[in-house]
mmCIF file of C-alpha atoms and ligand atoms in Angstrom:
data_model
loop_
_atom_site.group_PDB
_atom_site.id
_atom_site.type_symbol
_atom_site.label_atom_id
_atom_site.label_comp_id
_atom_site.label_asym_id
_atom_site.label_seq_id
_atom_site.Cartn_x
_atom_site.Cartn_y
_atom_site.Cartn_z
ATOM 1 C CA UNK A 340 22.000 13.852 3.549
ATOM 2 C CA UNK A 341 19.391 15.508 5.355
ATOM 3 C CA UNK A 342 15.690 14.259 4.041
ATOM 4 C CA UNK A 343 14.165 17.151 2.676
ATOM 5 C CA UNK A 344 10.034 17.307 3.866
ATOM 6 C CA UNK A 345 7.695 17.492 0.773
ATOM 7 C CA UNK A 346 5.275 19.843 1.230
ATOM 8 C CA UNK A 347 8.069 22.708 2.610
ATOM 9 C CA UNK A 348 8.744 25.502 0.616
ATOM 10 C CA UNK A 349 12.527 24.067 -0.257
ATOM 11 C CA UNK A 350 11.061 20.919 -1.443
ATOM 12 C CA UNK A 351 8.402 22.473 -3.850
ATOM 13 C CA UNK A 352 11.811 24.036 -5.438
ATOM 14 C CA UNK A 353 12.819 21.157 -5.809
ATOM 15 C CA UNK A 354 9.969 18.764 -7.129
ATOM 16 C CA UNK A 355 6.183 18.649 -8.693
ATOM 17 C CA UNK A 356 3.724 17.177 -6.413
ATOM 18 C CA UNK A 357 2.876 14.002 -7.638
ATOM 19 C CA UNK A 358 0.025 11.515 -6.370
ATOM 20 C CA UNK A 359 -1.211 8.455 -7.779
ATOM 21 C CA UNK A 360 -4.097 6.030 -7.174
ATOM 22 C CA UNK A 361 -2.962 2.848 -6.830
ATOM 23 C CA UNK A 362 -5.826 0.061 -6.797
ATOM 24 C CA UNK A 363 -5.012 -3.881 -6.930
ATOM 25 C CA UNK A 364 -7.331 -5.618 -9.825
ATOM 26 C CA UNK A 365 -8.220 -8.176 -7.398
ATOM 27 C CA UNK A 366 -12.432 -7.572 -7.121
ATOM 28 C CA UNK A 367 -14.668 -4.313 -8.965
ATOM 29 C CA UNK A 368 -14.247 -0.418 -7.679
ATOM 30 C CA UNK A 369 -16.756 0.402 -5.023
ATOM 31 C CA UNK A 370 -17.734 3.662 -3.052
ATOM 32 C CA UNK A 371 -14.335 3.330 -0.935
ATOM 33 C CA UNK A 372 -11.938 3.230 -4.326
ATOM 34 C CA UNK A 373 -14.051 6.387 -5.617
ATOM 35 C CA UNK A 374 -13.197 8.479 -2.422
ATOM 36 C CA UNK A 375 -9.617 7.825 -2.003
ATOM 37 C CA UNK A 376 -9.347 8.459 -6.356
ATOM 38 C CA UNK A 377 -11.594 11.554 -6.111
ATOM 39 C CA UNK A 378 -9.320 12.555 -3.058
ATOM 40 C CA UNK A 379 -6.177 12.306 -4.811
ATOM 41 C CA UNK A 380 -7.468 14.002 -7.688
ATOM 42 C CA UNK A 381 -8.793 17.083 -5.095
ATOM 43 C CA UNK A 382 -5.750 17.387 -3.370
ATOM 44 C CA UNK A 383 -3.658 17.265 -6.648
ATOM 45 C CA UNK A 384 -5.050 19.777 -8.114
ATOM 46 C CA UNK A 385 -5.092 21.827 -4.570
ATOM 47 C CA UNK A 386 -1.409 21.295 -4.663
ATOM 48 C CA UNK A 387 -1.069 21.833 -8.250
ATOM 49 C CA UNK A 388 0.729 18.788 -9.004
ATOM 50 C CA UNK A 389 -0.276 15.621 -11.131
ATOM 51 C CA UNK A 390 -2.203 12.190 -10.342
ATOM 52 C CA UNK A 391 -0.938 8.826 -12.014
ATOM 53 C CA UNK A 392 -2.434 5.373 -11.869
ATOM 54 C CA UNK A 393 -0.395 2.387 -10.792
ATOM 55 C CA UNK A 394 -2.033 -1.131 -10.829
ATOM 56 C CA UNK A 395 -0.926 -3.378 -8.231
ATOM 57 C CA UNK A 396 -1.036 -6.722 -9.851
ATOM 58 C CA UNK A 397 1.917 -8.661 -8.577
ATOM 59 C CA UNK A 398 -0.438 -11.339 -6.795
ATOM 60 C CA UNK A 399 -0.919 -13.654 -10.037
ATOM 61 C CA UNK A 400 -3.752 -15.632 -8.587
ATOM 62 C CA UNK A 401 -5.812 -12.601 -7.360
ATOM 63 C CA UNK A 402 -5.259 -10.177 -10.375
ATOM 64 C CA UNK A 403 -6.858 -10.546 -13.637
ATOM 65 C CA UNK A 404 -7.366 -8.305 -17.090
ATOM 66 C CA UNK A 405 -11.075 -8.397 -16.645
ATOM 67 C CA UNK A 406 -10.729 -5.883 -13.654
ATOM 68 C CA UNK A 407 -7.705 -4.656 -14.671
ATOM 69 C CA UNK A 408 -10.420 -3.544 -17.469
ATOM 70 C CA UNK A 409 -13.143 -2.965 -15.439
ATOM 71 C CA UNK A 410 -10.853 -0.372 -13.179
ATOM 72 C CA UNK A 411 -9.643 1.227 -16.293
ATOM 73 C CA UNK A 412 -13.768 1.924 -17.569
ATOM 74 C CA UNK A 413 -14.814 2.642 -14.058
ATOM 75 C CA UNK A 414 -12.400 5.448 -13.308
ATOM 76 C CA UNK A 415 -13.178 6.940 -16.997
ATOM 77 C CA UNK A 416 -16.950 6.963 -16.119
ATOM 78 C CA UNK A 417 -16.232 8.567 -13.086
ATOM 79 C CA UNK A 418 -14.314 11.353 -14.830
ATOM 80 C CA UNK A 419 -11.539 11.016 -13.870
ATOM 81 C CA UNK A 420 -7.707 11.400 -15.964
ATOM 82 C CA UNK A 421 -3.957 10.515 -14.837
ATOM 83 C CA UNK A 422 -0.721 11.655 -15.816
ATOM 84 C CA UNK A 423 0.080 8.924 -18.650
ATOM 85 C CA UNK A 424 1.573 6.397 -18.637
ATOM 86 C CA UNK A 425 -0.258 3.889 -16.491
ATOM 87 C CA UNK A 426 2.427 1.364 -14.368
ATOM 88 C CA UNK A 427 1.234 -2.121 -14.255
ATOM 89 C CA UNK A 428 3.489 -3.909 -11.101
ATOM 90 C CA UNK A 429 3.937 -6.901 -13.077
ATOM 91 C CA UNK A 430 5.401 -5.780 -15.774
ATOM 92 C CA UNK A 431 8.171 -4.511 -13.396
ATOM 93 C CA UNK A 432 9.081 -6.974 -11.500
ATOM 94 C CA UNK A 433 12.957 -7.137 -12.405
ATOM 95 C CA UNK A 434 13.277 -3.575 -10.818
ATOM 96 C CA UNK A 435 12.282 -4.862 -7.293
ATOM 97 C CA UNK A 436 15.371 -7.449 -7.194
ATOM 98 C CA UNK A 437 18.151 -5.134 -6.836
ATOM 99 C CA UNK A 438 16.099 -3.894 -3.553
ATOM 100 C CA UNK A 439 15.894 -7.264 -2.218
ATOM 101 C CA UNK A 440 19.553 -7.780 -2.704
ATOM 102 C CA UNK A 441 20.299 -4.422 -1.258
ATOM 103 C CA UNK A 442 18.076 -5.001 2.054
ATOM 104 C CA UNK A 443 19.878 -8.660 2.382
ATOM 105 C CA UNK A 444 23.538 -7.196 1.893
ATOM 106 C CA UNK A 445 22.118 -4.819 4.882
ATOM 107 C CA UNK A 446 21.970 -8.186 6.184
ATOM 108 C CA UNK A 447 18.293 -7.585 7.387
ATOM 109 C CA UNK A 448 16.182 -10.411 5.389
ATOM 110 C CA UNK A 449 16.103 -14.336 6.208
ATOM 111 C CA UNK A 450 14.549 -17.468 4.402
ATOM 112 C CA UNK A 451 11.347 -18.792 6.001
ATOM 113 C CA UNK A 452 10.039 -21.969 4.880
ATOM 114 C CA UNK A 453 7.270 -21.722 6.939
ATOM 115 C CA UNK A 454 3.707 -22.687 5.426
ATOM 116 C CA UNK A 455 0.678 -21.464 7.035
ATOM 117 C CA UNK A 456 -0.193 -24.132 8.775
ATOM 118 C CA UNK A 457 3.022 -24.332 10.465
ATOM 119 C CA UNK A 458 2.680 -20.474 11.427
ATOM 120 C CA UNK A 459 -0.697 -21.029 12.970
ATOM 121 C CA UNK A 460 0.341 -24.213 14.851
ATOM 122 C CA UNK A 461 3.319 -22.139 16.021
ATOM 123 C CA UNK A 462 2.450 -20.616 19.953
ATOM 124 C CA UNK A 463 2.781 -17.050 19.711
ATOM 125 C CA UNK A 464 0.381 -16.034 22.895
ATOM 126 C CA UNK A 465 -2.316 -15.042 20.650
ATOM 127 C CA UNK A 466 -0.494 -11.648 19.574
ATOM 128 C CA UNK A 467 -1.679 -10.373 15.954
ATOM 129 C CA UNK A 468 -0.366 -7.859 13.644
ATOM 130 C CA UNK A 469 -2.334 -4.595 12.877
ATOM 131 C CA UNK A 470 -4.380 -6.462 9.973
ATOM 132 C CA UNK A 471 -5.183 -9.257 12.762
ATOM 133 C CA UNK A 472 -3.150 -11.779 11.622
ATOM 134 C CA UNK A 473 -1.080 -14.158 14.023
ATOM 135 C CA UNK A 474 2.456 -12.282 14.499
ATOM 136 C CA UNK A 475 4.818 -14.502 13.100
ATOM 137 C CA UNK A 476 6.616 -16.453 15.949
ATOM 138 C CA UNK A 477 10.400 -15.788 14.325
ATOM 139 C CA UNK A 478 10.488 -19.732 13.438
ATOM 140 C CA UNK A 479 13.390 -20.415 11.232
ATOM 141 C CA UNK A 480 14.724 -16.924 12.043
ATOM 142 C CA UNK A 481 17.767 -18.751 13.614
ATOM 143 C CA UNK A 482 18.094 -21.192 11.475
ATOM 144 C CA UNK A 483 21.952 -22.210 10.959
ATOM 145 C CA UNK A 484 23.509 -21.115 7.579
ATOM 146 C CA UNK A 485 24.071 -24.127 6.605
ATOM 147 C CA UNK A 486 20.824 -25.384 7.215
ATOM 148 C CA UNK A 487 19.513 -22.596 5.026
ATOM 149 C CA UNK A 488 21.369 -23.412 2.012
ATOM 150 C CA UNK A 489 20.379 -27.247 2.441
ATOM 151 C CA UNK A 490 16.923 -26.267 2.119
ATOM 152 C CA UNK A 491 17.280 -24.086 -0.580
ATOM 153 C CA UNK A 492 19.239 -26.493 -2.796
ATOM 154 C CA UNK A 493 17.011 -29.152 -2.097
ATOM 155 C CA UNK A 494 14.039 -26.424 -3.771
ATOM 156 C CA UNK A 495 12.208 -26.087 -0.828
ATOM 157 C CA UNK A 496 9.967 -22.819 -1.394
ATOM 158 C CA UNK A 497 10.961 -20.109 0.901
ATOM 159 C CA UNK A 498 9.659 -16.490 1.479
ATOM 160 C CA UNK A 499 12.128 -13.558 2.531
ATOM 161 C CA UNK A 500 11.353 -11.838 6.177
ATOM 162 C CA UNK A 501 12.574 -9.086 7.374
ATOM 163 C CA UNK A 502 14.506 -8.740 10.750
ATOM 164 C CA UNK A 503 12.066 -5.915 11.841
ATOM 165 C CA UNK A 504 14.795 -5.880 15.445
ATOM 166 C CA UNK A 505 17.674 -5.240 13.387
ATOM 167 C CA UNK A 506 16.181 -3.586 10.735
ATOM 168 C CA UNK A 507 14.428 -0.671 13.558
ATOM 169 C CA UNK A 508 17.808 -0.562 14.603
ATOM 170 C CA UNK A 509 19.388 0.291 11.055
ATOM 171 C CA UNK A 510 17.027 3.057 10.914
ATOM 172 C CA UNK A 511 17.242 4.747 13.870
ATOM 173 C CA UNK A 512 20.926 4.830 12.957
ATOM 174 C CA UNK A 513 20.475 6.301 9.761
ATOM 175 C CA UNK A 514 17.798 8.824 10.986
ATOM 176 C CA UNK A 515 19.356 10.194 13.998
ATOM 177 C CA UNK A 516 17.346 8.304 16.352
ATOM 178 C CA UNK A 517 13.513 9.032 16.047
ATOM 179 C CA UNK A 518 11.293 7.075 13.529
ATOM 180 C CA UNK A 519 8.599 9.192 12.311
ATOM 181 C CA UNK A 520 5.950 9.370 9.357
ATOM 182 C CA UNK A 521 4.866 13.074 8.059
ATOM 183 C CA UNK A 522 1.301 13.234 7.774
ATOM 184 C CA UNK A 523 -0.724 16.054 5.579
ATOM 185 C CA UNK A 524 -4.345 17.229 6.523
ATOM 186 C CA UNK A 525 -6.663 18.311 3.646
ATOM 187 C CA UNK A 526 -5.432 22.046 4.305
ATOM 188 C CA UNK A 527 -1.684 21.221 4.099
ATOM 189 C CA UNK A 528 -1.005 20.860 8.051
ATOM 190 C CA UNK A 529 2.208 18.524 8.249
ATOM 191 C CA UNK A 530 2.127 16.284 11.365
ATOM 192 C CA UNK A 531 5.517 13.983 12.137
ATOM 193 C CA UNK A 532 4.158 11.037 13.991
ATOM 194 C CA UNK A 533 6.284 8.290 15.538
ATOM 195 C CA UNK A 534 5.861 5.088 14.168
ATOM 196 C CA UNK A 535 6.076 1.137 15.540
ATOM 197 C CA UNK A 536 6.850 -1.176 13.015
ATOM 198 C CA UNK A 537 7.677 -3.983 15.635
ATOM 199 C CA UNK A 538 4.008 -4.258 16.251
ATOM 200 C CA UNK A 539 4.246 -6.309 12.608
ATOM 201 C CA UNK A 540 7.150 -8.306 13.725
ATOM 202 C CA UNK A 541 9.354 -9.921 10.811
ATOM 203 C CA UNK A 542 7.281 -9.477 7.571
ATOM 204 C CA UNK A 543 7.477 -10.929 4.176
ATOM 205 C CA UNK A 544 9.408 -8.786 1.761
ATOM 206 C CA UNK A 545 9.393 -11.344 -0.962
ATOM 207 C CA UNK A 546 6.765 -13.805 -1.060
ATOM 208 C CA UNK A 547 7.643 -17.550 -2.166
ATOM 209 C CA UNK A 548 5.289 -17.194 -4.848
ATOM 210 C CA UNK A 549 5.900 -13.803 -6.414
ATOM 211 C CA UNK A 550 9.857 -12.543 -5.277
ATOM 212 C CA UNK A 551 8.472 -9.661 -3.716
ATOM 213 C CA UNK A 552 5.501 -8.266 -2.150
ATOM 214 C CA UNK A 553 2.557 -5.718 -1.546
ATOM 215 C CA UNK A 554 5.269 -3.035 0.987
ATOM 216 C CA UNK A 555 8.297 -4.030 -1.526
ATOM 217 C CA UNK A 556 7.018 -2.756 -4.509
ATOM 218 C CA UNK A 557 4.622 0.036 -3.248
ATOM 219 C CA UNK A 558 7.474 1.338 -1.499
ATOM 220 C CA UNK A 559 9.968 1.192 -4.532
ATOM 221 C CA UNK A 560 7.492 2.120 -6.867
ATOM 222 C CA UNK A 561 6.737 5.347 -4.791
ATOM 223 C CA UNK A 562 10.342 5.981 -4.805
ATOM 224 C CA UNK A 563 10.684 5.443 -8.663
ATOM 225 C CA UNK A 564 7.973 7.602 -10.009
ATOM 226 C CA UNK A 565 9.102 10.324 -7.606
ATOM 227 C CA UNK A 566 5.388 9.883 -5.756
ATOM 228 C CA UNK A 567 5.627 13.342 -3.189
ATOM 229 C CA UNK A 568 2.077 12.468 -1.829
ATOM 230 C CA UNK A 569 0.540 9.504 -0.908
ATOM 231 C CA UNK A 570 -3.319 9.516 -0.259
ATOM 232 C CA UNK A 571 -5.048 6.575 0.710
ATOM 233 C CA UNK A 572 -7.423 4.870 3.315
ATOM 234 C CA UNK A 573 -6.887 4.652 7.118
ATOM 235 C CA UNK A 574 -6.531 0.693 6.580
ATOM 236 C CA UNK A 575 -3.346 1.173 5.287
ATOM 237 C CA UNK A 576 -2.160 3.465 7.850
ATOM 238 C CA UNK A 577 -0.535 0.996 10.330
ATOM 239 C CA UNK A 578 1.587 -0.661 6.905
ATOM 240 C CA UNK A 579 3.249 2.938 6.419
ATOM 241 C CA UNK A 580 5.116 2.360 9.490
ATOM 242 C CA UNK A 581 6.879 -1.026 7.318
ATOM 243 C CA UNK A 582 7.064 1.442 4.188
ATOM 244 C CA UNK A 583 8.888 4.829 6.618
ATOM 245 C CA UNK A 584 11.348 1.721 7.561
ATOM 246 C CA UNK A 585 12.198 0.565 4.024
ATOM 247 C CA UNK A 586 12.464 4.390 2.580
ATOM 248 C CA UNK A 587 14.810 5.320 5.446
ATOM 249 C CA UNK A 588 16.949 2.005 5.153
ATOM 250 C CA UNK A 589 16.771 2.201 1.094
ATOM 251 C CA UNK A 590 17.567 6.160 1.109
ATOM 252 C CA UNK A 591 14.730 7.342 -0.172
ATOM 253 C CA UNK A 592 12.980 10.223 0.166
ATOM 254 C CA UNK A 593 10.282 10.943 2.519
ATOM 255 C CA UNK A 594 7.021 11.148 0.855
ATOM 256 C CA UNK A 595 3.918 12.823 2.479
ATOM 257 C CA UNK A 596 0.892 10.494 3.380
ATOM 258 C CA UNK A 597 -2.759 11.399 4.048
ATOM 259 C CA UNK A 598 -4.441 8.487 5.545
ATOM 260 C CA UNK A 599 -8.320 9.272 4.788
ATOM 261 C CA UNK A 600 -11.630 7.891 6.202
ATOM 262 C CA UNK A 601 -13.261 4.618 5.294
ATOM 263 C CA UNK A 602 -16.676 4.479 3.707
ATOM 264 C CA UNK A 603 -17.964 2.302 5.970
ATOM 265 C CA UNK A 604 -21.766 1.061 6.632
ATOM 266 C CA UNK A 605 -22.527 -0.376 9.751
ATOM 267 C CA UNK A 606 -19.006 -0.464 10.978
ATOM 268 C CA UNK A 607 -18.651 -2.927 8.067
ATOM 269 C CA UNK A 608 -15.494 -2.283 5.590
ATOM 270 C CA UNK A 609 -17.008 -1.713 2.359
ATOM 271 C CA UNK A 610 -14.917 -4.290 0.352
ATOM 272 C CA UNK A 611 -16.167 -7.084 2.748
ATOM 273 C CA UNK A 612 -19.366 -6.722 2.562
ATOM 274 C CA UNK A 613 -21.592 -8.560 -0.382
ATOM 275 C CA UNK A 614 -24.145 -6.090 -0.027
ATOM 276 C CA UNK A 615 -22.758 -3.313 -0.978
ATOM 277 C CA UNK A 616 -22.963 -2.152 -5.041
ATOM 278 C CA UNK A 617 -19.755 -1.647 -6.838
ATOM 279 C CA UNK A 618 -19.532 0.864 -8.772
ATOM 280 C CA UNK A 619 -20.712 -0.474 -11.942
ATOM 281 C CA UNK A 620 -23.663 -2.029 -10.082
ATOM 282 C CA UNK A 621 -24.780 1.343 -9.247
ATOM 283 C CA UNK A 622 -24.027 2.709 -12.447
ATOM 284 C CA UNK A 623 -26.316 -0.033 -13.688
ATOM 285 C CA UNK A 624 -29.331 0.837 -11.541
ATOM 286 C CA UNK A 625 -29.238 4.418 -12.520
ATOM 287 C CA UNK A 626 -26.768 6.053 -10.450
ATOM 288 C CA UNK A 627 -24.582 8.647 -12.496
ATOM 289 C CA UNK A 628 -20.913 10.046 -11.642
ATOM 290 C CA UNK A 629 -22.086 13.273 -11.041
ATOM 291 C CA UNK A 630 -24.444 11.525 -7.739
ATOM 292 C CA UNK A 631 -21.201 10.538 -6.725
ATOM 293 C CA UNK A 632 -18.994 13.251 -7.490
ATOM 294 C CA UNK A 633 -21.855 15.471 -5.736
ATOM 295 C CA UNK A 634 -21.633 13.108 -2.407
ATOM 296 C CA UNK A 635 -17.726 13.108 -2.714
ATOM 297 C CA UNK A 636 -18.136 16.962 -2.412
ATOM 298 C CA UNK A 637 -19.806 16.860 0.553
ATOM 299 C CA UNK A 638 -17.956 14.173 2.399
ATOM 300 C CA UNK A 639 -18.060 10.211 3.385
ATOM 301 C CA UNK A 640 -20.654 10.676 5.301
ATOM 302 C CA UNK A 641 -22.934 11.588 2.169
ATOM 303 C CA UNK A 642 -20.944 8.566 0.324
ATOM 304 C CA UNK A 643 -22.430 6.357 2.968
ATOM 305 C CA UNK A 644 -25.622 7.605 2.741
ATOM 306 C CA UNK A 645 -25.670 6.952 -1.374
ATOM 307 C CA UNK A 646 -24.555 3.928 -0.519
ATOM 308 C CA UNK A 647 -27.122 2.831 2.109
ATOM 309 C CA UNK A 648 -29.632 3.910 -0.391
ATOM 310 C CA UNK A 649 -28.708 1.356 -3.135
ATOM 311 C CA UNK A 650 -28.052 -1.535 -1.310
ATOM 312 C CA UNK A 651 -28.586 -5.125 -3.074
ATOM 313 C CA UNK A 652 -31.633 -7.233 -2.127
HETATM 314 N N1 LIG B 753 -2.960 -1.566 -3.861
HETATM 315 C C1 LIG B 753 -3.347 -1.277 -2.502
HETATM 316 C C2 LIG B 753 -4.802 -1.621 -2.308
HETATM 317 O O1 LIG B 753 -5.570 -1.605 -3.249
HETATM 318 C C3 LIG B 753 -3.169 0.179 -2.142
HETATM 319 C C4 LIG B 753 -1.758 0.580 -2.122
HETATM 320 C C5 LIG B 753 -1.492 1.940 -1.547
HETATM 321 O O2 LIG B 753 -2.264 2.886 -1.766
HETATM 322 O O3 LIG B 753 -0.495 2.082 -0.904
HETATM 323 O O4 LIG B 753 -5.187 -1.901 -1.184
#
């Protein structure tokens, strides 16, 4: 079946465009999270479609229900409303399985018992991935069947990797060849650009911890709530290559992504840095959501700016 290109005049037929904002509770809202929502909410509305909110709060140990709270008050104060209801990842976590099992009767994933230590031990010529971690080496990617099955019985914790070789093969099959992403500009431009998911080598679809993981279920979830644009920060803009893989070898549909700028101050990513106020700091010392909503109007650069201006001593 031919994958139909949101954004086209057939595929507005066809479906609503739907965004969402999709934060993980793992730390408070900052200047960054209130671009890419006030984004998503602009470019809805320019495309006369709807927003929804999906929390991302499958990692256990960084998650928790006071910024789960926290996210829900900040995006309030800041004005903004999504389509009801609001998906919380964890309470879905069932619905990622029959993915998993679909991806390893494609005969694409493999166990890894590998702990971190053993990965950073592990000579790899000092190649990272896009996020500048060491590229996994492919230990235990060989490992003989029955080996595997040892290990598991015995409960040894393992994590699921993808064969990124065979599963960029699998793809290209599927797709005629060429691997490509569809990027939209602010005024509806669509760009197809080729992507290179070998540069992350064989990631972890489900972690030994949680059965799945961050491009799992953001790629499934986008797929289940019919998600026809995806807006977001340039930091995630090397991962869509792992999600473009996933879609084409799951079936889905192609969505649209817009990969936006950073708020950044001093070449510093915002989250990183202590100094920076999160939201609800700044709200605190004054600042209202109409300062920011103002600033949003008139681009990052007048984000960084507020920013700069409220640092904390
Ligand atoms: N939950 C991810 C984050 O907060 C964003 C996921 C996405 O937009 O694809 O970094």
């Amino acid at each position: 079946m031919p994958l139909v290109k949101y954004g086209t005049e057939q595929a507005n037929k066809l479906k609503k465009p739907l965004f969402r904002f999709a934060p993980s509770p793992n730390g408070p809202l900052h200047l960054g999270h209130a671009y890419s929502a006030l984004l998503n909410e602009k470019l809805a509305k320019a495309h006369n479609g709807s927003l929804l909110l999906r929390i991302e709060d499958i990692d256990k140990a960084r998650s928790s229900k006071t910024h789960i709270a926290a996210i829900h008050r900040d995006l309030h104060w800041l004005g903004l409303s999504f389509k009801q209801p609001v998906r919380y990842q964890s309470a879905h976590i069932d619905e990622y399985k029959p993915y998993i099992q679909q991806l390893k009767a494609a005969g694409l994933l493999y166990p890894c018992f590998a702990t971190r230590g053993e990965i950073r031990a592990a000579p790899n010529n000092g190649i990272t991935d896009p996020d500048g971690a060491p590229l996994y080496p492919g230990l235990y990617k060989n490992l003989p069947k029955a080996e595997q099955t040892t290990r598991i019985e015995n409960g040894e914790p393992y994590a699921l990797r993808l064969d990124m070789e065979q599963a960029i093969n699998q793809a290209k099959a599927l797709s005629n060849g060429g691997l490509t992403s569809s990027e939209i500009g602010e005024a509806g431009q669509v760009t197809e650009k080729p992507i290179t998911p070998e540069r992350w080598g064989d990631v972890i679809i489900a972690r030994k911890d949680i059965e799945t993981s961050y491009h799992l279920s953001v790629t499934v979830d986008d797929h289940l709530q019919n998600i026809t644009h995806i807006v977001r920060g340039r930091d995630l803009e090397a991962s869509t290559d792992i999600h473009r893989i996933l879609q084409i070898i799951l079936g889905f549909e192609e969505p649209l992504y817009h990969h936006h700028e950073l708020i950044l101050l001093e070449k510093e990513k915002l989250s990183k840095s202590k100094k920076h106020m999160s939201l609800f700091e700044l709200r605190s010392t004054g600042v209202t959501a109409q300062e920011i909503r103002n600033a949003f109007q008139k681009g990052a650069g007048a984000l960084n700016a507020l920013m700069s201006h409220h640092l904390k001593q």
